[in-house]
Protein backbone atom coordinates (compact mmCIF):
# COMPACT_ATOMS: atom_id res chain seq x y z
CA MET A 1 11.97 81.16 -46.48
CA THR A 2 10.32 84.02 -48.51
CA ALA A 3 7.74 83.26 -51.35
CA ALA A 4 10.25 83.88 -54.26
CA PRO A 5 13.01 81.28 -53.12
CA ARG A 6 10.24 78.85 -52.36
CA LEU A 7 8.78 79.14 -55.77
CA LEU A 8 12.15 78.74 -57.28
CA ARG A 9 12.86 75.69 -55.14
CA ILE A 10 9.59 74.16 -56.38
CA ALA A 11 10.29 75.06 -60.00
CA GLY A 12 13.73 73.42 -59.66
CA LEU A 13 12.24 70.26 -58.20
CA ALA A 14 9.68 70.17 -60.96
CA LEU A 15 12.24 70.54 -63.76
CA VAL A 16 14.32 67.74 -62.21
CA ALA A 17 11.17 65.49 -62.08
CA ILE A 18 10.43 66.35 -65.72
CA LEU A 19 14.08 65.66 -66.81
CA GLY A 20 14.15 62.54 -64.74
CA THR A 21 10.99 61.28 -66.17
CA TYR A 22 12.23 61.94 -69.82
CA ALA A 23 15.59 60.17 -68.98
CA ILE A 24 13.71 57.16 -67.80
CA ALA A 25 11.64 57.18 -70.95
CA LEU A 26 14.96 56.99 -72.86
CA ILE A 27 16.18 53.87 -71.27
CA PRO A 28 16.06 51.04 -73.94
CA ARG A 29 13.40 48.52 -73.28
CA GLU A 30 10.49 46.80 -74.95
CA VAL A 31 7.45 49.06 -74.74
CA HIS A 32 3.94 47.56 -74.56
CA PRO A 33 1.64 49.48 -76.73
CA LEU A 34 -0.79 50.08 -73.89
CA GLU A 35 1.68 52.17 -72.20
CA LEU A 36 1.51 54.64 -75.06
CA THR A 37 -2.23 55.11 -74.59
CA PHE A 38 -1.92 58.34 -72.61
CA ASN A 39 0.45 59.75 -75.44
CA SER A 40 -2.25 58.98 -77.96
CA MET A 41 -4.84 60.48 -75.78
CA LEU A 42 -2.92 63.65 -75.40
CA ASP A 43 -2.36 63.90 -79.09
CA HIS A 44 -5.97 63.49 -79.84
CA LEU A 45 -7.16 65.75 -77.11
CA LEU A 46 -5.00 68.62 -78.66
CA ARG A 47 -6.87 67.94 -81.90
CA GLY A 48 -10.33 68.22 -80.23
CA ARG A 49 -10.88 64.57 -80.12
CA PHE A 50 -11.71 62.23 -77.23
CA ASP A 51 -10.75 58.84 -78.80
CA VAL A 52 -7.43 57.07 -78.74
CA TYR A 53 -5.41 55.06 -81.34
CA PRO A 54 -6.90 51.44 -81.33
CA GLY A 55 -3.40 49.90 -81.61
CA THR A 56 -2.41 51.30 -78.25
CA VAL A 57 -5.42 50.70 -75.92
CA GLY A 58 -6.33 47.17 -77.54
CA ARG A 59 -8.66 45.03 -75.53
CA GLU A 60 -8.96 47.75 -72.81
CA GLY A 61 -10.66 50.03 -75.18
CA PHE A 62 -14.33 50.81 -75.69
CA THR A 63 -15.50 50.68 -79.42
CA LEU A 64 -18.38 53.32 -79.87
CA HIS A 65 -19.63 54.68 -83.19
CA GLY A 66 -16.50 53.50 -85.00
CA GLN A 67 -14.13 55.11 -82.51
CA VAL A 68 -12.22 53.58 -79.70
CA MET A 69 -12.35 55.33 -76.33
CA ALA A 70 -10.27 54.69 -73.14
CA TYR A 71 -12.13 55.16 -69.83
CA TRP A 72 -9.12 56.38 -67.77
CA GLY A 73 -9.37 60.09 -66.77
CA PRO A 74 -7.41 62.51 -69.18
CA LEU A 75 -5.25 64.04 -66.46
CA PRO A 76 -2.23 61.60 -66.79
CA ALA A 77 -2.29 62.38 -70.58
CA LEU A 78 -2.20 66.05 -70.00
CA LEU A 79 0.66 65.63 -67.44
CA ARG A 80 2.66 64.62 -70.53
CA LEU A 81 2.45 68.17 -72.09
CA PRO A 82 6.00 69.10 -70.98
CA MET A 83 7.40 66.07 -72.75
CA MET A 84 6.12 67.28 -76.26
CA VAL A 85 9.21 69.46 -76.61
CA PHE A 86 11.30 66.37 -77.18
CA PRO A 87 11.49 64.72 -80.56
CA GLY A 88 9.52 61.44 -81.02
CA TRP A 89 7.61 61.88 -77.85
CA HIS A 90 4.69 59.87 -79.30
CA MET A 91 6.69 56.67 -79.03
CA LEU A 92 8.32 57.23 -75.65
CA ASP A 93 7.06 55.54 -72.62
CA PHE A 94 6.75 57.92 -69.70
CA THR A 95 4.78 55.56 -67.61
CA ILE A 96 7.41 54.58 -65.06
CA GLY A 97 8.81 58.07 -64.67
CA SER A 98 5.18 59.36 -64.19
CA CYS A 99 4.52 56.62 -61.51
CA LEU A 100 7.68 57.47 -59.72
CA VAL A 101 6.82 61.31 -59.62
CA ALA A 102 3.51 60.46 -58.07
CA LEU A 103 4.94 58.07 -55.65
CA ALA A 104 7.54 60.54 -54.50
CA GLY A 105 4.76 63.07 -54.19
CA MET A 106 2.62 60.79 -52.04
CA ILE A 107 5.55 60.07 -49.61
CA ALA A 108 6.55 63.83 -49.29
CA THR A 109 2.98 64.81 -48.82
CA LYS A 110 2.44 62.29 -46.05
CA LEU A 111 5.76 63.04 -44.34
CA TRP A 112 4.87 66.81 -44.45
CA THR A 113 1.50 66.00 -42.68
CA LEU A 114 3.22 64.09 -40.11
CA ARG A 115 5.79 66.69 -39.53
CA LEU A 116 3.01 69.29 -39.20
CA ILE A 117 1.39 67.16 -36.45
CA ARG A 118 4.57 66.65 -34.60
CA ARG A 119 5.42 70.39 -34.79
CA GLU A 120 1.97 71.58 -33.60
CA LEU A 121 1.54 68.83 -30.83
CA PRO A 122 4.96 68.39 -29.02
CA GLY A 123 3.12 66.11 -26.52
CA LEU A 124 2.97 63.42 -29.31
CA PRO A 125 4.90 60.43 -27.91
CA ALA A 126 8.19 60.19 -29.95
CA TRP A 127 8.04 56.53 -30.62
CA LEU A 128 4.68 56.88 -32.26
CA GLY A 129 5.81 59.63 -34.58
CA ARG A 130 8.98 57.65 -35.54
CA ALA A 131 6.93 54.46 -36.13
CA MET A 132 4.51 56.35 -38.43
CA ALA A 133 7.29 57.88 -40.41
CA VAL A 134 8.70 54.35 -41.10
CA VAL A 135 5.34 53.07 -42.05
CA LEU A 136 4.65 56.03 -44.43
CA VAL A 137 7.98 55.22 -46.20
CA LEU A 138 8.38 51.68 -46.12
CA ALA A 139 4.85 50.08 -45.93
CA GLY A 140 1.33 50.35 -47.31
CA ALA A 141 0.65 52.49 -50.32
CA GLN A 142 4.33 53.26 -50.73
CA THR A 143 5.66 49.77 -51.23
CA CYS A 144 2.84 47.39 -52.10
CA PHE A 145 2.19 48.83 -55.56
CA LEU A 146 5.59 49.21 -57.38
CA ARG A 147 4.55 47.28 -60.43
CA PHE A 148 4.49 50.30 -62.72
CA SER A 149 2.17 50.31 -65.59
CA LEU A 150 -0.53 52.49 -67.04
CA TYR A 151 -3.05 50.93 -64.60
CA GLN A 152 -0.91 51.76 -61.66
CA GLU A 153 -0.08 55.30 -62.91
CA VAL A 154 -3.87 56.25 -62.75
CA CYS A 155 -4.09 54.87 -59.36
CA LEU A 156 -0.93 56.36 -58.00
CA TRP A 157 -1.82 59.89 -59.24
CA ALA A 158 -5.24 59.57 -57.75
CA ALA A 159 -3.74 58.51 -54.50
CA LEU A 160 -1.44 61.54 -54.55
CA TRP A 161 -4.48 63.86 -54.91
CA GLY A 162 -6.07 61.94 -52.06
CA ALA A 163 -2.85 62.49 -49.93
CA LEU A 164 -2.92 66.20 -50.66
CA PHE A 165 -6.66 66.39 -49.71
CA VAL A 166 -5.94 64.62 -46.34
CA ALA A 167 -3.08 66.98 -45.80
CA ALA A 168 -5.38 69.96 -46.22
CA ALA A 169 -7.95 68.44 -43.97
CA ILE A 170 -5.38 67.65 -41.15
CA HIS A 171 -3.88 71.20 -41.41
CA ALA A 172 -7.56 72.43 -40.90
CA GLN A 173 -7.86 70.33 -37.91
CA LEU A 174 -4.61 71.75 -36.46
CA ARG A 175 -4.81 75.41 -37.51
CA GLY A 176 -8.31 75.98 -38.36
CA LEU A 177 -10.33 75.89 -41.65
CA GLY A 178 -9.14 78.74 -43.99
CA ARG A 179 -9.42 79.62 -47.59
CA GLY A 180 -6.11 77.95 -48.33
CA ALA A 181 -7.22 74.60 -47.06
CA LEU A 182 -10.53 74.86 -48.83
CA LEU A 183 -8.80 75.63 -52.18
CA MET A 184 -6.52 72.65 -51.69
CA MET A 185 -9.48 70.44 -51.08
CA ALA A 186 -11.29 71.74 -54.04
CA LEU A 187 -8.26 71.56 -56.29
CA THR A 188 -7.36 67.90 -55.39
CA ALA A 189 -11.04 66.75 -55.66
CA GLY A 190 -11.27 68.15 -59.06
CA LEU A 191 -7.90 66.74 -60.23
CA ALA A 192 -9.13 63.31 -58.84
CA MET A 193 -12.40 63.54 -60.77
CA LEU A 194 -10.21 63.95 -64.03
CA THR A 195 -7.94 60.95 -62.88
CA ARG A 196 -9.91 58.21 -61.27
CA VAL A 197 -13.58 58.91 -60.66
CA SER A 198 -14.15 56.50 -57.78
CA LEU A 199 -11.64 58.47 -55.60
CA GLY A 200 -12.74 61.72 -56.94
CA ILE A 201 -16.30 61.14 -55.86
CA GLY A 202 -14.96 60.48 -52.38
CA LEU A 203 -13.07 63.69 -52.34
CA VAL A 204 -15.98 65.67 -53.68
CA ALA A 205 -18.25 64.25 -50.97
CA ALA A 206 -15.76 65.03 -48.28
CA PHE A 207 -15.34 68.58 -49.47
CA GLY A 208 -19.21 69.02 -49.55
CA GLY A 209 -19.37 67.47 -45.99
CA VAL A 210 -16.85 70.11 -44.74
CA LEU A 211 -18.91 72.92 -46.42
CA LEU A 212 -22.09 71.67 -44.82
CA VAL A 213 -20.62 71.39 -41.37
CA GLU A 214 -18.97 74.85 -41.56
CA ALA A 215 -22.14 76.46 -42.88
CA VAL A 216 -24.14 74.97 -39.74
CA ARG A 217 -21.24 76.11 -37.45
CA ARG A 218 -21.11 79.55 -38.87
CA ARG A 219 -24.83 80.13 -39.49
CA ALA A 220 -24.64 83.42 -37.51
CA ASP A 221 -22.36 84.77 -40.06
CA LEU A 222 -23.48 82.80 -43.21
CA ARG A 223 -22.83 85.57 -45.61
CA GLY A 224 -19.11 85.70 -44.38
CA TRP A 225 -18.80 81.96 -44.70
CA LEU A 226 -20.31 81.82 -48.27
CA ALA A 227 -17.73 84.57 -49.20
CA ALA A 228 -14.91 82.62 -47.97
CA ALA A 229 -16.16 79.36 -49.54
CA GLY A 230 -17.18 81.00 -53.01
CA LEU A 231 -13.76 80.68 -54.77
CA PRO A 232 -13.14 77.01 -53.65
CA VAL A 233 -16.76 76.03 -54.75
CA LEU A 234 -16.30 77.94 -58.10
CA LEU A 235 -12.89 76.14 -58.67
CA LEU A 236 -14.41 72.65 -58.15
CA ALA A 237 -17.55 73.62 -60.21
CA LEU A 238 -15.01 74.47 -63.22
CA PHE A 239 -13.48 70.98 -62.75
CA GLY A 240 -16.92 69.54 -62.87
CA LEU A 241 -17.71 71.19 -66.14
CA VAL A 242 -14.47 69.98 -67.66
CA THR A 243 -15.30 66.48 -66.48
CA ALA A 244 -18.78 66.64 -67.91
CA GLY A 245 -17.37 67.83 -71.23
CA VAL A 246 -14.91 64.88 -71.39
CA ASN A 247 -17.67 62.43 -70.61
CA ILE A 248 -19.88 64.04 -73.30
CA GLY A 249 -17.14 63.86 -75.83
CA ARG A 250 -16.58 60.12 -75.01
CA TRP A 251 -20.00 58.68 -74.22
CA GLY A 252 -22.53 61.46 -75.00
CA ASN A 253 -23.58 61.81 -71.38
CA PRO A 254 -22.06 64.09 -68.83
CA PHE A 255 -22.63 61.57 -66.10
CA THR A 256 -21.30 58.41 -67.84
CA PHE A 257 -17.58 57.73 -67.05
CA ALA A 258 -17.40 54.34 -68.88
CA ASP A 259 -20.02 52.37 -70.83
CA TYR A 260 -19.14 48.73 -70.30
CA HIS A 261 -21.64 47.62 -73.02
CA HIS A 262 -18.91 48.62 -75.53
CA TYR A 263 -15.99 47.14 -73.67
CA ASN A 264 -13.76 45.30 -76.03
CA TYR A 265 -12.76 42.68 -73.47
CA ASN A 266 -16.37 41.48 -73.43
CA ALA A 267 -15.57 39.45 -76.57
CA TRP A 268 -13.14 37.28 -74.55
CA TYR A 269 -15.37 37.21 -71.33
CA PRO A 270 -18.91 37.15 -72.49
CA ASP A 271 -20.08 36.03 -68.94
CA ARG A 272 -19.21 39.56 -67.89
CA MET A 273 -22.03 40.98 -69.93
CA VAL A 274 -24.49 38.72 -68.19
CA ARG A 275 -23.26 39.43 -64.88
CA MET A 276 -23.40 43.27 -65.50
CA ALA A 277 -26.97 43.12 -66.75
CA GLU A 278 -28.23 41.08 -63.80
CA GLN A 279 -26.32 42.65 -61.04
CA GLY A 280 -24.79 45.87 -62.17
CA LEU A 281 -21.20 47.22 -61.91
CA PHE A 282 -21.68 47.92 -58.17
CA ASN A 283 -23.84 45.77 -55.94
CA LEU A 284 -24.02 45.69 -52.08
CA GLN A 285 -24.41 41.99 -52.12
CA ARG A 286 -20.65 41.76 -53.18
CA VAL A 287 -19.55 43.36 -49.96
CA PRO A 288 -19.04 40.09 -48.02
CA PHE A 289 -16.81 38.76 -50.62
CA GLY A 290 -15.10 42.25 -50.77
CA LEU A 291 -14.36 42.13 -47.19
CA VAL A 292 -12.85 38.71 -47.53
CA TYR A 293 -10.75 39.91 -50.58
CA TYR A 294 -9.33 42.91 -48.86
CA PHE A 295 -9.16 41.86 -45.08
CA ALA A 296 -9.01 37.97 -45.13
CA PRO A 297 -8.18 36.38 -48.52
CA ILE A 298 -9.09 32.86 -47.83
CA TRP A 299 -10.65 32.76 -51.33
CA VAL A 300 -7.17 31.55 -52.64
CA LEU A 301 -7.40 28.40 -50.46
CA ARG A 302 -8.75 25.03 -51.37
CA GLY A 303 -11.49 23.30 -49.45
CA ALA A 304 -11.86 19.46 -49.01
CA ASP A 305 -13.56 19.10 -52.36
CA GLY A 306 -10.50 20.61 -54.07
CA GLN A 307 -12.31 23.80 -55.20
CA LEU A 308 -11.32 27.31 -54.12
CA LEU A 309 -13.21 28.50 -51.08
CA LEU A 310 -15.99 30.76 -52.05
CA GLU A 311 -15.60 30.05 -55.65
CA ALA A 312 -19.34 29.67 -56.26
CA THR A 313 -19.86 33.04 -54.61
CA ARG A 314 -17.07 34.63 -56.65
CA SER A 315 -18.13 33.26 -60.00
CA LYS A 316 -21.60 34.47 -59.40
CA TRP A 317 -20.83 37.87 -58.31
CA ILE A 318 -17.28 38.82 -59.43
CA ASP A 319 -15.64 39.12 -62.80
CA ALA A 320 -12.19 38.79 -61.52
CA ALA A 321 -10.29 38.62 -58.18
CA GLU A 322 -6.62 39.61 -58.84
CA LEU A 323 -3.62 38.14 -56.99
CA PRO A 324 -1.68 38.61 -54.80
CA PRO A 325 -3.75 37.71 -51.65
CA SER A 326 -3.37 40.49 -49.21
CA SER A 327 -4.92 41.87 -46.04
CA PHE A 328 -4.91 45.37 -44.63
CA LEU A 329 -4.79 43.81 -41.32
CA LEU A 330 -1.21 42.85 -42.05
CA THR A 331 0.05 45.59 -44.43
CA ASP A 332 -1.48 48.43 -42.46
CA PRO A 333 -2.17 47.50 -38.90
CA LEU A 334 -0.70 50.71 -37.31
CA LEU A 335 -2.92 52.87 -39.48
CA LEU A 336 -5.96 50.80 -38.53
CA VAL A 337 -5.31 50.96 -34.79
CA LEU A 338 -4.71 54.74 -34.89
CA GLY A 339 -7.90 55.22 -36.87
CA ALA A 340 -9.82 53.19 -34.48
CA LEU A 341 -8.49 55.26 -31.54
CA ALA A 342 -9.62 58.35 -33.71
CA ILE A 343 -13.16 56.98 -34.07
CA LEU A 344 -13.30 56.07 -30.35
CA GLY A 345 -12.06 59.49 -29.26
CA TRP A 346 -14.68 61.30 -31.55
CA ALA A 347 -17.36 59.03 -30.02
CA ARG A 348 -16.43 59.70 -26.50
CA HIS A 349 -15.51 63.43 -26.39
CA ALA A 350 -16.85 66.27 -28.30
CA SER A 351 -14.32 68.62 -29.99
CA ALA A 352 -14.28 71.61 -32.22
CA ASP A 353 -13.03 69.54 -35.23
CA ARG A 354 -15.08 66.29 -34.43
CA ALA A 355 -18.01 67.04 -36.79
CA ARG A 356 -15.63 68.07 -39.66
CA GLY A 357 -13.48 65.04 -39.10
CA ILE A 358 -16.51 62.72 -39.28
CA ALA A 359 -17.68 64.47 -42.30
CA VAL A 360 -14.40 64.01 -44.04
CA ALA A 361 -14.08 60.37 -43.08
CA LEU A 362 -17.66 59.68 -44.25
CA GLY A 363 -16.67 61.10 -47.73
CA LEU A 364 -13.48 59.28 -47.98
CA ALA A 365 -15.21 56.04 -47.02
CA ILE A 366 -17.14 56.18 -50.39
CA PRO A 367 -14.36 55.04 -52.61
CA ALA A 368 -13.69 52.17 -50.11
CA GLY A 369 -17.33 51.25 -50.25
CA LEU A 370 -17.36 51.24 -53.96
CA MET A 371 -14.44 48.93 -54.12
CA LEU A 372 -16.05 46.49 -51.74
CA CYS A 373 -19.05 46.13 -54.03
CA ALA A 374 -17.39 46.38 -57.48
CA VAL A 375 -17.78 43.74 -60.10
CA SER A 376 -13.98 43.29 -60.28
CA MET A 377 -11.59 43.31 -57.43
CA ASN A 378 -8.02 44.28 -58.53
CA PHE A 379 -5.00 44.60 -56.27
CA ARG A 380 -4.44 48.18 -57.24
CA TYR A 381 -7.85 49.17 -56.04
CA ARG A 382 -6.58 48.90 -52.64
CA LEU A 383 -5.13 52.47 -53.12
CA ASP A 384 -8.61 53.85 -52.93
CA PHE A 385 -8.74 52.86 -49.17
CA TYR A 386 -5.62 54.77 -48.07
CA PRO A 387 -6.90 58.33 -47.92
CA LEU A 388 -9.56 57.17 -45.47
CA PHE A 389 -7.10 54.93 -43.50
CA GLU A 390 -4.41 57.65 -43.37
CA PHE A 391 -6.82 60.61 -42.41
CA LEU A 392 -8.17 58.52 -39.48
CA ALA A 393 -4.61 57.50 -38.56
CA PHE A 394 -3.47 61.13 -38.61
CA SER A 395 -6.48 62.15 -36.63
CA GLY A 396 -5.48 59.46 -34.14
CA LEU A 397 -2.06 61.04 -33.63
CA ILE A 398 -3.68 64.53 -33.21
CA LEU A 399 -5.82 63.07 -30.34
CA ALA A 400 -2.84 61.21 -28.96
CA GLY A 401 -0.87 64.35 -29.01
CA ARG A 402 -3.64 66.16 -27.09
CA GLY A 403 -3.67 63.67 -24.39
CA GLY A 404 -6.02 61.13 -25.74
CA ALA A 405 -5.58 57.30 -26.00
CA THR A 406 -2.44 56.10 -27.60
CA ILE A 407 -0.43 52.94 -28.12
CA GLY A 408 2.47 51.80 -26.10
CA PRO A 409 6.02 51.73 -27.51
CA ARG A 410 6.21 47.88 -27.87
CA TRP A 411 2.81 47.53 -29.56
CA THR A 412 3.71 50.33 -31.73
CA GLY A 413 6.92 48.84 -32.82
CA ALA A 414 5.32 45.48 -33.42
CA LEU A 415 2.56 46.90 -35.51
CA ALA A 416 5.10 48.94 -37.65
CA THR A 417 7.33 45.88 -38.06
CA VAL A 418 4.46 43.73 -39.18
CA SER A 419 3.29 46.53 -41.63
CA VAL A 420 6.72 46.88 -43.24
CA LEU A 421 7.46 43.22 -43.46
CA ALA A 422 4.00 42.25 -44.83
CA SER A 423 3.99 45.22 -47.25
CA LEU A 424 7.45 44.18 -48.74
CA LEU A 425 6.41 40.63 -49.15
CA VAL A 426 3.08 41.36 -50.75
CA GLY A 427 4.73 44.04 -52.94
CA ALA A 428 7.19 41.44 -54.09
CA ALA A 429 4.44 38.98 -54.79
CA TYR A 430 2.78 41.66 -57.09
CA LEU A 431 5.91 42.44 -58.98
CA VAL A 432 6.60 38.67 -59.84
CA GLY A 433 2.87 37.66 -60.38
CA ARG A 434 0.61 38.14 -63.36
CA LEU A 435 -2.28 40.40 -63.73
CA GLY A 436 -5.70 39.30 -64.45
CA PRO A 437 -8.27 36.83 -62.84
CA GLY A 438 -6.48 35.03 -60.04
CA GLN A 439 -8.73 32.12 -60.12
CA LEU A 440 -7.20 31.15 -63.49
CA LEU A 441 -3.71 31.18 -62.32
CA ILE A 442 -3.72 29.08 -59.17
CA GLY A 443 -4.91 25.79 -60.50
CA ASP A 444 -2.00 23.89 -58.87
CA GLY A 445 -2.52 25.93 -55.56
CA ILE A 446 -1.30 29.34 -54.45
CA GLY A 447 1.92 27.85 -52.93
CA ALA A 448 2.81 26.19 -56.08
CA TYR A 449 2.14 29.27 -58.13
CA TYR A 450 4.34 31.68 -56.06
CA LEU A 451 7.10 29.10 -55.83
CA GLN A 452 7.18 29.07 -59.60
CA ALA A 453 6.82 32.89 -59.89
CA PHE A 454 9.75 33.50 -57.50
CA GLY A 455 11.86 31.01 -59.39
CA LEU A 456 12.01 28.51 -56.63
CA ARG A 457 10.55 25.68 -58.52
């Protein structure tokens, strides 16, 4: 396909997505004011202001110097620019449509990455490729987070930038690191910084790791390497300046992304101010509970004394642990096993792309590490783990396609089946449950809570 038809095809798909998003916004339904926050943010940004209308953001806002700020990155607001051509856009809820576009982009990107691997490595076992395709459509990040809201919109767009970054990194493993892959990495890292900073930091670090590894590898021709990397670095630097400008406009500091001393919700949860002052927003001592929350959610069970397990630890360190209980060991076992094979393969055998792969993985591990030690543990934060899991899983597929260790067809099928079933169950629980501190919702037990939520009681 030549460049012109390809561009026309992309433009057509973009137009369909925009029109589809607007059509969804026109569906009559009750609109929560919070879902109009990005409309307000865009309206204010176009007037050179960084605040939002207090009536939209409500308790989620930050009151500072008589203005109310939102801490979410401005990119979801800017994505609403095409909708301004329609009358009354201020009061139309584009959240669901925006979430669907991001989700569709995620799925398409991941399937493209898998297709690239299968095309470049015909030795990849067929059953492994098919199982991975099933998981990338019906499990994990694609099915666990379908409760569309403003909160989810931010995380899904950040996850899309993460998926595109991973696609570029895998393309570099298969076809070599060229300027195109570097530009895609820089672009997606910059977009992520303007969407969800926790993931953005990871992408920036991964990009920096790639630059460092390649600089060492090409030190004999360092001038040529710097020339190749110059434009991507400049692109990311421009995104950095924009991000700093937004932070200055909101908080007066280029390195501040949210100042929780001014969080409106503090009035309802005064204990959070004390916890933040004593322990900070991120603390390594929360990692043990974080591992329990994300991998072995026994915190929703009750002990012999009738209290929730680990409740003393949670109340000391964690503002809120959100339902539903879930474990990556159940929703994503195939990704985790393939990722483990990639790590073992890198440890045992030197390869041309090993150092670069390790650098990318270390950068992508930063968002996961931040979520493990964050003061709040919300279900949607699991999306920050997926770029790491999927990069390692794709790397495991590459090693398998090159004759490395793999998984037998029965185990592959079993892991994919568990992943799909667990993801569908967890996703359904997320849809019917309530947001907020989970410990306040399960006074009668986790079983009773979900029996009632599903209408079985």
